[in-house]
PDB file of C-alpha atoms in Angstrom:
ATOM      1  CA  VAL G 286       0.000   0.000   0.000  1.00  0.00           C
ATOM      2  CA  LEU G 287       2.756   2.431   0.955  1.00  0.00           C
ATOM      3  CA  ALA G 288       4.510   1.715  -2.336  1.00  0.00           C
ATOM      4  CA  ASN G 289       1.377   2.844  -4.167  1.00  0.00           C
ATOM      5  CA  THR G 290       0.334   6.082  -2.487  1.00  0.00           C
ATOM      6  CA  ASN G 291      -1.841   8.163  -4.809  1.00  0.00           C
ATOM      7  CA  HIS G 292      -2.754  11.328  -2.889  1.00  0.00           C
ATOM      8  CA  ALA G 293      -0.710  14.220  -1.508  1.00  0.00           C
ATOM      9  CA  ASN G 294      -0.519  15.491   2.077  1.00  0.00           C
ATOM     10  CA  PRO G 295       0.592  19.142   1.789  1.00  0.00           C
ATOM     11  CA  THR G 296       2.486  20.510   4.778  1.00  0.00           C
ATOM     12  CA  LYS G 297       0.504  22.755   7.094  1.00  0.00           C
ATOM     13  CA  THR G 298       1.329  25.050  10.007  1.00  0.00           C
ATOM     14  CA  VAL G 299      -1.385  24.490  12.605  1.00  0.00           C
ATOM     15  CA  SER G 300      -2.484  26.828  15.386  1.00  0.00           C
ATOM     16  CA  ALA G 301      -1.400  24.630  18.289  1.00  0.00           C
ATOM     17  CA  SER G 302       0.968  25.308  21.169  1.00  0.00           C
ATOM     18  CA  ASN G 303       4.509  23.917  20.829  1.00  0.00           C
ATOM     19  CA  PHE G 304       3.775  22.951  17.237  1.00  0.00           C
ATOM     20  CA  LEU G 305       6.440  20.854  15.500  1.00  0.00           C
ATOM     21  CA  ARG G 306       5.082  19.747  12.099  1.00  0.00           C
ATOM     22  CA  GLY G 307       1.795  19.202  10.365  1.00  0.00           C
ATOM     23  CA  PHE G 308       0.007  18.124   7.202  1.00  0.00           C
ATOM     24  CA  THR G 309      -3.389  18.374   5.579  1.00  0.00           C
ATOM     25  CA  TRP G 310      -5.223  16.292   2.978  1.00  0.00           C
ATOM     26  CA  GLU G 311      -5.543  16.274  -0.789  1.00  0.00           C
ATOM     27  CA  ASN G 312      -7.939  18.946  -2.020  1.00  0.00           C
ATOM     28  CA  THR G 313      -8.357  18.855  -5.794  1.00  0.00           C
ATOM     29  CA  ALA G 314     -11.245  18.918  -8.227  1.00  0.00           C
ATOM     30  CA  ASP G 315     -11.091  15.122  -8.438  1.00  0.00           C
ATOM     31  CA  TYR G 316     -10.453  14.203  -4.806  1.00  0.00           C
ATOM     32  CA  ASP G 317     -11.127  16.269  -1.690  1.00  0.00           C
ATOM     33  CA  ASP G 318     -10.440  14.691   1.685  1.00  0.00           C
ATOM     34  CA  GLU G 319      -9.868  18.087   3.285  1.00  0.00           C
ATOM     35  CA  ASN G 320     -13.510  19.084   2.935  1.00  0.00           C
ATOM     36  CA  THR G 321     -15.485  15.885   2.409  1.00  0.00           C
ATOM     37  CA  GLU G 322     -18.513  15.358   4.643  1.00  0.00           C
ATOM     38  CA  LYS G 323     -18.756  11.732   3.589  1.00  0.00           C
ATOM     39  CA  TRP G 324     -15.850  10.683   5.825  1.00  0.00           C
ATOM     40  CA  THR G 325     -14.613  12.002   9.195  1.00  0.00           C
ATOM     41  CA  PRO G 326     -11.103  11.222  10.560  1.00  0.00           C
ATOM     42  CA  GLN G 327     -10.880   9.929  14.137  1.00  0.00           C
ATOM     43  CA  GLY G 328      -7.919   7.802  15.213  1.00  0.00           C
ATOM     44  CA  ILE G 329      -4.161   8.158  14.741  1.00  0.00           C
ATOM     45  CA  THR G 330      -1.158   5.887  15.289  1.00  0.00           C
ATOM     46  CA  THR G 331       2.361   5.819  13.867  1.00  0.00           C
ATOM     47  CA  SER G 332       5.210   3.468  13.034  1.00  0.00           C
ATOM     48  CA  ALA G 333       6.699   4.472  16.413  1.00  0.00           C
ATOM     49  CA  ASP G 334       3.816   2.525  17.939  1.00  0.00           C
ATOM     50  CA  ALA G 335       4.234  -0.388  15.558  1.00  0.00           C
ATOM     51  CA  LEU G 336       7.937  -0.899  16.224  1.00  0.00           C
ATOM     52  CA  ASP G 337      10.213   0.564  18.872  1.00  0.00           C
ATOM     53  CA  VAL G 338      12.736   1.683  16.223  1.00  0.00           C
ATOM     54  CA  GLY G 339      10.074   4.085  14.938  1.00  0.00           C
ATOM     55  CA  LEU G 340      10.213   2.932  11.320  1.00  0.00           C
ATOM     56  CA  TYR G 341       8.156   0.385   9.423  1.00  0.00           C
ATOM     57  CA  GLU G 342      10.119  -1.198   6.578  1.00  0.00           C
ATOM     58  CA  SER G 343      12.456   1.841   6.713  1.00  0.00           C
ATOM     59  CA  LYS G 344       9.563   4.297   6.426  1.00  0.00           C
ATOM     60  CA  LYS G 345       8.044   6.871   8.760  1.00  0.00           C
ATOM     61  CA  VAL G 346       4.375   6.000   8.631  1.00  0.00           C
ATOM     62  CA  ILE G 347       1.171   7.440  10.056  1.00  0.00           C
ATOM     63  CA  LEU G 348      -2.164   5.611  10.028  1.00  0.00           C
ATOM     64  CA  ILE G 349      -5.447   7.510  10.403  1.00  0.00           C
ATOM     65  CA  ASP G 350      -8.908   5.990  10.317  1.00  0.00           C
ATOM     66  CA  TRP G 351     -12.123   7.648   9.098  1.00  0.00           C
ATOM     67  CA  TYR G 352     -15.716   6.634   9.760  1.00  0.00           C
ATOM     68  CA  ASN G 353     -18.391   7.017   7.112  1.00  0.00           C
ATOM     69  CA  SER G 354     -20.227  10.101   8.360  1.00  0.00           C
ATOM     70  CA  GLY G 355     -22.612  10.089   5.386  1.00  0.00           C
ATOM     71  CA  ASP G 356     -24.635   7.227   6.927  1.00  0.00           C
ATOM     72  CA  THR G 357     -24.396   5.179   3.749  1.00  0.00           C
ATOM     73  CA  GLY G 358     -22.944   2.043   5.325  1.00  0.00           C
ATOM     74  CA  LEU G 359     -19.441   2.389   3.899  1.00  0.00           C
ATOM     75  CA  GLY G 360     -17.863   1.549   7.247  1.00  0.00           C
ATOM     76  CA  VAL G 361     -14.344   2.650   8.169  1.00  0.00           C
ATOM     77  CA  ARG G 362     -11.401   3.419   5.912  1.00  0.00           C
ATOM     78  CA  LEU G 363      -7.724   3.681   6.795  1.00  0.00           C
ATOM     79  CA  SER G 364      -5.212   6.197   5.428  1.00  0.00           C
ATOM     80  CA  PHE G 365      -1.665   4.859   5.000  1.00  0.00           C
ATOM     81  CA  ILE G 366       0.576   7.953   5.098  1.00  0.00           C
ATOM     82  CA  ASP G 367       4.234   7.888   4.097  1.00  0.00           C
ATOM     83  CA  ARG G 368       6.092  10.863   5.553  1.00  0.00           C
ATOM     84  CA  THR G 369       9.605   9.470   5.125  1.00  0.00           C
ATOM     85  CA  ALA G 370      10.763  12.252   2.803  1.00  0.00           C
ATOM     86  CA  SER G 371      11.654  15.447   4.653  1.00  0.00           C
ATOM     87  CA  GLY G 372       8.838  17.986   4.503  1.00  0.00           C
ATOM     88  CA  ALA G 373       6.604  15.826   2.306  1.00  0.00           C
ATOM     89  CA  ALA G 374       3.957  13.151   2.707  1.00  0.00           C
ATOM     90  CA  SER G 375       1.625  11.095   0.545  1.00  0.00           C
ATOM     91  CA  TYR G 376      -1.119   8.599   1.274  1.00  0.00           C
ATOM     92  CA  ARG G 377      -3.524   5.970   0.063  1.00  0.00           C
ATOM     93  CA  ASN G 378      -6.898   5.032   1.536  1.00  0.00           C
ATOM     94  CA  ALA G 379      -7.962   1.416   2.103  1.00  0.00           C
ATOM     95  CA  LEU G 380     -11.136  -0.114   3.530  1.00  0.00           C
ATOM     96  CA  LEU G 381     -11.370  -2.034   6.808  1.00  0.00           C
ATOM     97  CA  VAL G 382     -13.379  -5.224   6.285  1.00  0.00           C
ATOM     98  CA  GLU G 383     -14.730  -8.119   8.313  1.00  0.00           C
ATOM     99  CA  PRO G 384     -14.337 -11.553   6.670  1.00  0.00           C
ATOM    100  CA  TYR G 385     -17.184 -14.074   6.907  1.00  0.00           C
ATOM    101  CA  THR G 386     -18.540 -17.180   5.175  1.00  0.00           C
ATOM    102  CA  ASP G 387     -21.677 -16.337   3.212  1.00  0.00           C
ATOM    103  CA  SER G 388     -24.832 -18.431   2.832  1.00  0.00           C
ATOM    104  CA  SER G 389     -23.350 -20.197  -0.198  1.00  0.00           C
ATOM    105  CA  GLY G 390     -20.282 -21.249   1.772  1.00  0.00           C
ATOM    106  CA  ASN G 391     -18.005 -18.748   0.008  1.00  0.00           C
ATOM    107  CA  ALA G 392     -15.317 -16.629   1.639  1.00  0.00           C
ATOM    108  CA  ASN G 393     -16.613 -13.079   1.720  1.00  0.00           C
ATOM    109  CA  PHE G 394     -16.166  -9.793   3.560  1.00  0.00           C
ATOM    110  CA  LYS G 395     -18.258  -6.800   4.569  1.00  0.00           C
ATOM    111  CA  ALA G 396     -17.693  -3.232   5.706  1.00  0.00           C
ATOM    112  CA  VAL G 397     -17.025  -2.533   9.392  1.00  0.00           C
ATOM    113  CA  ASN G 398     -19.725  -0.090  10.447  1.00  0.00           C
ATOM    114  CA  VAL G 399     -18.318   1.379  13.650  1.00  0.00           C
ATOM    115  CA  HIS G 400     -17.225   4.854  14.756  1.00  0.00           C
ATOM    116  CA  GLY G 401     -13.549   3.890  15.013  1.00  0.00           C
ATOM    117  CA  GLY G 402     -12.780   6.622  17.535  1.00  0.00           C
ATOM    118  CA  GLY G 403      -9.200   5.492  18.132  1.00  0.00           C
ATOM    119  CA  ILE G 404      -6.547   3.160  16.743  1.00  0.00           C
ATOM    120  CA  ALA G 405      -3.245   1.683  17.935  1.00  0.00           C
ATOM    121  CA  TRP G 406      -0.666  -0.122  15.780  1.00  0.00           C
ATOM    122  CA  TYR G 407       1.504  -2.798  17.418  1.00  0.00           C
ATOM    123  CA  GLY G 408       3.713  -5.005  15.282  1.00  0.00           C
ATOM    124  CA  HIS G 409       1.532  -6.361  12.488  1.00  0.00           C
ATOM    125  CA  LEU G 410      -1.738  -5.749  14.340  1.00  0.00           C
ATOM    126  CA  LEU G 411      -4.006  -2.717  14.252  1.00  0.00           C
ATOM    127  CA  TYR G 412      -6.335  -2.227  17.230  1.00  0.00           C
ATOM    128  CA  VAL G 413      -9.567  -0.323  16.490  1.00  0.00           C
ATOM    129  CA  VAL G 414     -12.056   0.539  19.227  1.00  0.00           C
ATOM    130  CA  ASP G 415     -15.711  -0.398  18.722  1.00  0.00           C
ATOM    131  CA  THR G 416     -17.708   1.979  20.939  1.00  0.00           C
ATOM    132  CA  ASN G 417     -20.228  -0.429  22.445  1.00  0.00           C
ATOM    133  CA  ASN G 418     -18.510  -3.756  21.945  1.00  0.00           C
ATOM    134  CA  GLY G 419     -14.758  -3.675  22.660  1.00  0.00           C
ATOM    135  CA  ILE G 420     -11.749  -3.784  20.345  1.00  0.00           C
ATOM    136  CA  ARG G 421     -11.486  -5.098  16.780  1.00  0.00           C
ATOM    137  CA  VAL G 422      -8.052  -6.253  15.608  1.00  0.00           C
ATOM    138  CA  PHE G 423      -6.865  -6.137  11.988  1.00  0.00           C
ATOM    139  CA  ASP G 424      -3.865  -7.870  10.418  1.00  0.00           C
ATOM    140  CA  LEU G 425      -1.590  -5.570   8.399  1.00  0.00           C
ATOM    141  CA  ASP G 426       0.431  -8.565   7.192  1.00  0.00           C
ATOM    142  CA  HIS G 427      -2.571  -9.764   5.201  1.00  0.00           C
ATOM    143  CA  ILE G 428      -3.980  -6.899   3.152  1.00  0.00           C
ATOM    144  CA  TYR G 429      -6.188  -7.822   0.201  1.00  0.00           C
ATOM    145  CA  GLN G 430      -5.654  -6.196  -3.199  1.00  0.00           C
ATOM    146  CA  VAL G 431      -9.104  -6.192  -4.786  1.00  0.00           C
ATOM    147  CA  THR G 432     -10.625  -5.408  -8.157  1.00  0.00           C
ATOM    148  CA  ALA G 433     -12.034  -2.031  -9.118  1.00  0.00           C
ATOM    149  CA  GLY G 434     -15.752  -1.629  -8.490  1.00  0.00           C
ATOM    150  CA  GLU G 435     -18.305  -0.002  -6.220  1.00  0.00           C
ATOM    151  CA  GLY G 436     -19.512  -3.223  -4.601  1.00  0.00           C
ATOM    152  CA  ILE G 437     -18.455  -4.795  -1.339  1.00  0.00           C
ATOM    153  CA  GLY G 438     -17.095  -8.297  -0.911  1.00  0.00           C
ATOM    154  CA  ARG G 439     -17.472 -11.234  -3.291  1.00  0.00           C
ATOM    155  CA  GLN G 440     -18.961 -10.416  -6.684  1.00  0.00           C
ATOM    156  CA  SER G 441     -17.765 -13.644  -8.336  1.00  0.00           C
ATOM    157  CA  ALA G 442     -15.100 -16.301  -7.824  1.00  0.00           C
ATOM    158  CA  THR G 443     -12.448 -13.935  -9.188  1.00  0.00           C
ATOM    159  CA  ASP G 444     -13.950 -10.558  -8.309  1.00  0.00           C
ATOM    160  CA  TYR G 445     -13.860  -9.034  -4.839  1.00  0.00           C
ATOM    161  CA  GLN G 446     -14.544  -5.317  -4.361  1.00  0.00           C
ATOM    162  CA  ALA G 447     -14.165  -2.779  -1.540  1.00  0.00           C
ATOM    163  CA  TYR G 448     -16.292   0.253  -2.414  1.00  0.00           C
ATOM    164  CA  SER G 449     -13.851   1.374  -5.145  1.00  0.00           C
ATOM    165  CA  TYR G 450     -10.771   1.125  -2.920  1.00  0.00           C
ATOM    166  CA  ALA G 451      -7.864  -0.933  -4.260  1.00  0.00           C
ATOM    167  CA  TYR G 452      -7.040  -2.505  -0.882  1.00  0.00           C
ATOM    168  CA  ALA G 453      -9.029  -4.094   1.944  1.00  0.00           C
ATOM    169  CA  VAL G 454      -7.618  -4.640   5.459  1.00  0.00           C
ATOM    170  CA  PRO G 455      -9.186  -7.691   7.141  1.00  0.00           C
ATOM    171  CA  GLN G 456     -10.262  -8.068  10.733  1.00  0.00           C
ATOM    172  CA  THR G 457      -8.523 -11.059  12.264  1.00  0.00           C
ATOM    173  CA  PHE G 458     -10.133 -11.276  15.725  1.00  0.00           C
ATOM    174  CA  PHE G 459     -12.159  -9.324  18.263  1.00  0.00           C
ATOM    175  CA  TYR G 460     -12.036  -8.569  21.987  1.00  0.00           C
ATOM    176  CA  GLN G 461     -15.641  -8.643  23.167  1.00  0.00           C
ATOM    177  CA  ALA G 462     -16.300  -6.312  26.083  1.00  0.00           C
ATOM    178  CA  ALA G 463     -17.487  -7.902  29.316  1.00  0.00           C
ATOM    179  CA  THR G 464     -20.994  -7.161  30.546  1.00  0.00           C
ATOM    180  CA  LEU G 465     -20.775  -4.524  33.287  1.00  0.00           C
ATOM    181  CA  SER G 466     -23.380  -2.696  35.348  1.00  0.00           C
ATOM    182  CA  SER G 467     -21.986   0.498  33.811  1.00  0.00           C
ATOM    183  CA  PRO G 468     -20.894  -0.602  30.305  1.00  0.00           C
ATOM    184  CA  MET G 469     -17.570   0.687  29.036  1.00  0.00           C
ATOM    185  CA  ARG G 470     -17.652   3.116  26.106  1.00  0.00           C
ATOM    186  CA  TRP G 471     -14.640   2.196  23.970  1.00  0.00           C
ATOM    187  CA  SER G 472     -13.979   5.670  22.554  1.00  0.00           C
ATOM    188  CA  PHE G 473     -10.204   5.875  21.980  1.00  0.00           C
ATOM    189  CA  ILE G 474      -7.015   3.885  22.411  1.00  0.00           C
ATOM    190  CA  ALA G 475      -3.244   4.464  22.531  1.00  0.00           C
ATOM    191  CA  LEU G 476      -0.093   2.421  23.013  1.00  0.00           C
ATOM    192  CA  ASP G 477       2.250   3.018  25.939  1.00  0.00           C
ATOM    193  CA  ARG G 478       5.832   1.819  25.386  1.00  0.00           C
ATOM    194  CA  THR G 479       7.032   3.439  28.633  1.00  0.00           C
ATOM    195  CA  THR G 480       5.526   0.696  30.836  1.00  0.00           C
ATOM    196  CA  THR G 481       6.914  -2.780  31.471  1.00  0.00           C
ATOM    197  CA  PRO G 482       5.431  -4.691  29.777  1.00  0.00           C
ATOM    198  CA  ASP G 483       4.047  -2.477  27.019  1.00  0.00           C
ATOM    199  CA  SER G 484       0.395  -1.591  27.477  1.00  0.00           C
ATOM    200  CA  ILE G 485      -2.582   0.101  25.897  1.00  0.00           C
ATOM    201  CA  VAL G 486      -4.780   2.801  27.385  1.00  0.00           C
ATOM    202  CA  VAL G 487      -8.456   2.901  26.466  1.00  0.00           C
ATOM    203  CA  GLY G 488     -10.813   5.704  27.430  1.00  0.00           C
ATOM    204  CA  GLU G 489     -14.359   7.008  27.244  1.00  0.00           C
ATOM    205  CA  TYR G 490     -15.871  10.071  25.639  1.00  0.00           C
ATOM    206  CA  ALA G 491     -18.607  11.808  27.653  1.00  0.00           C
ATOM    207  CA  ALA G 492     -20.344  14.801  26.072  1.00  0.00           C
ATOM    208  CA  ASP G 493     -21.984  15.951  29.293  1.00  0.00           C
ATOM    209  CA  ASP G 494     -22.959  14.869  32.789  1.00  0.00           C
ATOM    210  CA  THR G 495     -26.017  12.911  31.624  1.00  0.00           C
ATOM    211  CA  VAL G 496     -23.871   9.811  31.030  1.00  0.00           C
ATOM    212  CA  PRO G 497     -21.753   7.938  33.608  1.00  0.00           C
ATOM    213  CA  ALA G 498     -18.429   9.549  34.498  1.00  0.00           C
ATOM    214  CA  SER G 499     -15.645   8.864  31.975  1.00  0.00           C
ATOM    215  CA  ARG G 500     -12.936   6.307  32.733  1.00  0.00           C
ATOM    216  CA  LEU G 501      -9.430   5.389  31.619  1.00  0.00           C
ATOM    217  CA  VAL G 502      -8.427   1.703  31.560  1.00  0.00           C
ATOM    218  CA  ARG G 503      -5.074  -0.002  30.968  1.00  0.00           C
ATOM    219  CA  PHE G 504      -4.344  -3.470  29.554  1.00  0.00           C
ATOM    220  CA  SER G 505      -0.922  -5.134  29.317  1.00  0.00           C
ATOM    221  CA  ILE G 506       0.165  -6.310  25.877  1.00  0.00           C
ATOM    222  CA  ASP G 507       2.440  -9.200  24.933  1.00  0.00           C
ATOM    223  CA  TYR G 508       5.213  -8.145  22.559  1.00  0.00           C
ATOM    224  CA  THR G 509       5.811 -11.746  21.459  1.00  0.00           C
ATOM    225  CA  THR G 510       2.265 -12.226  20.116  1.00  0.00           C
ATOM    226  CA  ARG G 511       1.314  -8.545  19.745  1.00  0.00           C
ATOM    227  CA  GLU G 512      -1.931  -9.436  21.526  1.00  0.00           C
ATOM    228  CA  LEU G 513      -3.340  -8.335  24.882  1.00  0.00           C
ATOM    229  CA  THR G 514      -2.058 -10.362  27.808  1.00  0.00           C
ATOM    230  CA  ALA G 515      -4.769 -12.933  28.466  1.00  0.00           C
ATOM    231  CA  THR G 516      -5.596 -15.960  30.588  1.00  0.00           C
ATOM    232  CA  SER G 517      -7.948 -18.523  29.044  1.00  0.00           C
ATOM    233  CA  ASN G 518      -8.580 -16.063  26.202  1.00  0.00           C
ATOM    234  CA  VAL G 519      -9.701 -13.317  28.585  1.00  0.00           C
ATOM    235  CA  ALA G 520      -7.760 -10.042  28.770  1.00  0.00           C
ATOM    236  CA  THR G 521      -8.205  -8.337  32.130  1.00  0.00           C
ATOM    237  CA  ALA G 522      -7.456  -4.681  32.795  1.00  0.00           C
ATOM    238  CA  THR G 523      -4.496  -4.014  35.079  1.00  0.00           C
ATOM    239  CA  TRP G 524      -5.645  -0.530  36.102  1.00  0.00           C
ATOM    240  CA  ALA G 525      -8.763   1.638  35.835  1.00  0.00           C
ATOM    241  CA  TYR G 526      -9.647   5.136  37.037  1.00  0.00           C
ATOM    242  CA  GLU G 527     -12.799   7.247  36.923  1.00  0.00           C
ATOM    243  CA  VAL G 528     -11.360  10.550  35.725  1.00  0.00           C
ATOM    244  CA  ASP G 529     -14.703  12.265  35.013  1.00  0.00           C
ATOM    245  CA  ILE G 530     -13.305  14.603  32.343  1.00  0.00           C
ATOM    246  CA  LEU G 531     -15.851  15.702  29.760  1.00  0.00           C
ATOM    247  CA  ARG G 532     -15.242  15.556  25.989  1.00  0.00           C
ATOM    248  CA  MET G 533     -12.076  13.434  26.133  1.00  0.00           C
ATOM    249  CA  GLN G 534     -11.102  12.502  22.579  1.00  0.00           C
ATOM    250  CA  GLY G 535      -7.800  10.754  23.193  1.00  0.00           C
ATOM    251  CA  ALA G 536      -5.345   9.852  25.932  1.00  0.00           C
ATOM    252  CA  VAL G 537      -1.789   8.552  25.988  1.00  0.00           C
ATOM    253  CA  SER G 538       0.387   7.717  28.976  1.00  0.00           C
ATOM    254  CA  ILE G 539       4.076   8.685  28.998  1.00  0.00           C
ATOM    255  CA  ASN G 540       6.212   7.638  31.981  1.00  0.00           C
ATOM    256  CA  GLY G 541       3.194   7.743  34.270  1.00  0.00           C
ATOM    257  CA  THR G 542       1.799  11.075  33.064  1.00  0.00           C
ATOM    258  CA  PHE G 543      -1.421  11.084  31.075  1.00  0.00           C
ATOM    259  CA  TYR G 544      -1.854  13.454  28.147  1.00  0.00           C
ATOM    260  CA  ILE G 545      -5.526  13.932  27.313  1.00  0.00           C
ATOM    261  CA  SER G 546      -7.077  15.775  24.369  1.00  0.00           C
ATOM    262  CA  ARG G 547     -10.380  17.565  24.981  1.00  0.00           C
ATOM    263  CA  SER G 548     -12.502  19.070  22.219  1.00  0.00           C
ATOM    264  CA  ASN G 549     -14.439  22.321  22.582  1.00  0.00           C
ATOM    265  CA  GLY G 550     -16.762  22.355  19.592  1.00  0.00           C
ATOM    266  CA  ALA G 551     -16.358  23.241  15.929  1.00  0.00           C
ATOM    267  CA  SER G 552     -14.988  26.765  16.333  1.00  0.00           C
ATOM    268  CA  THR G 553     -12.812  26.765  19.481  1.00  0.00           C
ATOM    269  CA  ASN G 554      -9.371  25.279  20.031  1.00  0.00           C
ATOM    270  CA  GLY G 555      -9.216  22.127  22.095  1.00  0.00           C
ATOM    271  CA  ASP G 556      -7.368  21.611  25.379  1.00  0.00           C
ATOM    272  CA  LEU G 557      -4.435  19.383  26.232  1.00  0.00           C
ATOM    273  CA  ILE G 558      -4.780  18.085  29.776  1.00  0.00           C
ATOM    274  CA  THR G 559      -1.904  16.523  31.720  1.00  0.00           C
ATOM    275  CA  TRP G 560      -2.486  14.398  34.786  1.00  0.00           C
ATOM    276  CA  VAL G 561      -0.535  12.159  37.134  1.00  0.00           C
ATOM    277  CA  PRO G 562      -2.795   9.789  39.117  1.00  0.00           C
ATOM    278  CA  GLY G 563      -3.123  11.035  42.649  1.00  0.00           C
ATOM    279  CA  ASN G 564      -2.695  14.676  41.620  1.00  0.00           C
ATOM    280  CA  THR G 565      -4.986  17.323  40.179  1.00  0.00           C
ATOM    281  CA  VAL G 566      -5.149  17.847  36.431  1.00  0.00           C
ATOM    282  CA  THR G 567      -3.377  20.664  34.593  1.00  0.00           C
ATOM    283  CA  ILE G 568      -5.406  22.154  31.754  1.00  0.00           C
ATOM    284  CA  HIS G 569      -3.465  23.714  28.883  1.00  0.00           C
ATOM    285  CA  SER G 570      -6.384  25.684  27.481  1.00  0.00           C
ATOM    286  CA  GLY G 571      -6.485  26.054  23.707  1.00  0.00           C
ATOM    287  CA  ALA G 572      -3.227  24.124  23.233  1.00  0.00           C
ATOM    288  CA  LEU G 573      -4.679  21.908  20.467  1.00  0.00           C
ATOM    289  CA  TYR G 574      -6.393  22.921  17.262  1.00  0.00           C
ATOM    290  CA  ILE G 575     -10.167  22.917  16.739  1.00  0.00           C
ATOM    291  CA  GLY G 576     -11.731  19.462  16.662  1.00  0.00           C
ATOM    292  CA  CYS G 577      -8.829  17.579  18.261  1.00  0.00           C
ATOM    293  CA  GLU G 578      -9.160  13.810  18.355  1.00  0.00           C
ATOM    294  CA  ASP G 579      -7.024  10.748  19.185  1.00  0.00           C
ATOM    295  CA  LEU G 580      -3.379  10.931  20.391  1.00  0.00           C
ATOM    296  CA  SER G 581      -0.187   8.973  19.651  1.00  0.00           C
ATOM    297  CA  TYR G 582       3.335   9.384  21.078  1.00  0.00           C
ATOM    298  CA  ASN G 583       6.649   9.032  19.253  1.00  0.00           C
ATOM    299  CA  ARG G 584       9.247   8.708  22.013  1.00  0.00           C
ATOM    300  CA  ASP G 585      12.396   9.070  19.889  1.00  0.00           C
ATOM    301  CA  ALA G 586      11.191  12.236  18.157  1.00  0.00           C
ATOM    302  CA  ASN G 587       9.478  13.739  21.237  1.00  0.00           C
ATOM    303  CA  GLU G 588       6.305  14.052  19.157  1.00  0.00           C
ATOM    304  CA  LEU G 589       2.730  13.979  20.390  1.00  0.00           C
ATOM    305  CA  TRP G 590       0.557  13.434  17.312  1.00  0.00           C
ATOM    306  CA  THR G 591      -3.116  14.293  16.981  1.00  0.00           C
ATOM    307  CA  LEU G 592      -5.597  15.296  14.295  1.00  0.00           C
ATOM    308  CA  SER G 593      -8.575  17.565  13.735  1.00  0.00           C
ATOM    309  CA  GLU G 594     -11.837  16.264  12.334  1.00  0.00           C
ATOM    310  CA  HIS G 595     -13.950  19.106  10.925  1.00  0.00           C
ATOM    311  CA  PRO G 596     -14.276  19.732   7.156  1.00  0.00           C
ATOM    312  CA  GLY G 597     -12.125  22.648   6.059  1.00  0.00           C
ATOM    313  CA  LYS G 598     -10.220  22.497   9.366  1.00  0.00           C
ATOM    314  CA  ARG G 599      -8.816  19.035   8.895  1.00  0.00           C
ATOM    315  CA  PHE G 600      -5.128  18.508   9.725  1.00  0.00           C
ATOM    316  CA  PHE G 601      -2.840  16.029  11.459  1.00  0.00           C
ATOM    317  CA  TYR G 602       0.150  17.369  13.358  1.00  0.00           C
ATOM    318  CA  ALA G 603       2.717  16.877  16.115  1.00  0.00           C
ATOM    319  CA  VAL G 604       3.420  19.025  19.146  1.00  0.00           C
ATOM    320  CA  LYS G 605       6.463  18.872  21.430  1.00  0.00           C
ATOM    321  CA  ALA G 606       5.548  16.325  24.101  1.00  0.00           C
ATOM    322  CA  ASP G 607       8.013  17.378  26.813  1.00  0.00           C
ATOM    323  CA  ALA G 608       6.825  20.986  26.659  1.00  0.00           C
ATOM    324  CA  TYR G 609       3.920  19.966  28.896  1.00  0.00           C
TER     325      TYR G 609
END
């Protein structure tokens, strides 16, 4: 996929505190991801999550997922962004799909109709949160190249399509959320390479006080399998905290400090909140651009990556992590 990028990511200076670098999306007469209302970007992860060396097959890579905001059942797509060249980036979009056996006994696949509020890349696996159900896991070592066409899944024995995308990324397994008296809202996710063992942090979005207080939860992850640490196929959280912060869009933990993005509507900059458990939060008001979303940390480059979701104000960028 990265060898066949077909859209440009122009560089962009973004109004965010301690800004390091940023990009926007292709905006041409033929293809306009910067302004489309059909798709909305949500989650971000980088090759620094995938591998500790920070590169994936010698490339600096960013992955961003988009949910189909046009309510037409197109599911979730994934942007593969190559930013290896200094000051330049390019990308290609692919479709996330769920394989299944159809009523005729044929191998088939369908779109994944979830919000996809956050993603985390670890080794060959991509973790995607499913708001009401848990975490879906996709295998980046097994990406399907499909035929051109507007259909989805099997059209014939030799024709599989993915809503006009050239590549489909298959789901390989699923972590089903346990039944709780106050069900978890799986809103965002991030990898933490500063713990031993590595871990993921999952959190909840809460728009207002009418829903249960928002929580952050941590799971250990096994670097040998790239899967969550589990006993009898059950992954159990190692830590959980009711933080009760409204409008959290992303959270990443770095050496015990949590960095939390909070959105403030479609016309006001978002906040970056830092917090060490046991202490009060510090709110860096307006530190992130309008419509801030998921977060990802690149330790070697001291980069805290995020993105903005609104049409016409749609960027992805890094700020200096140790400035907070």
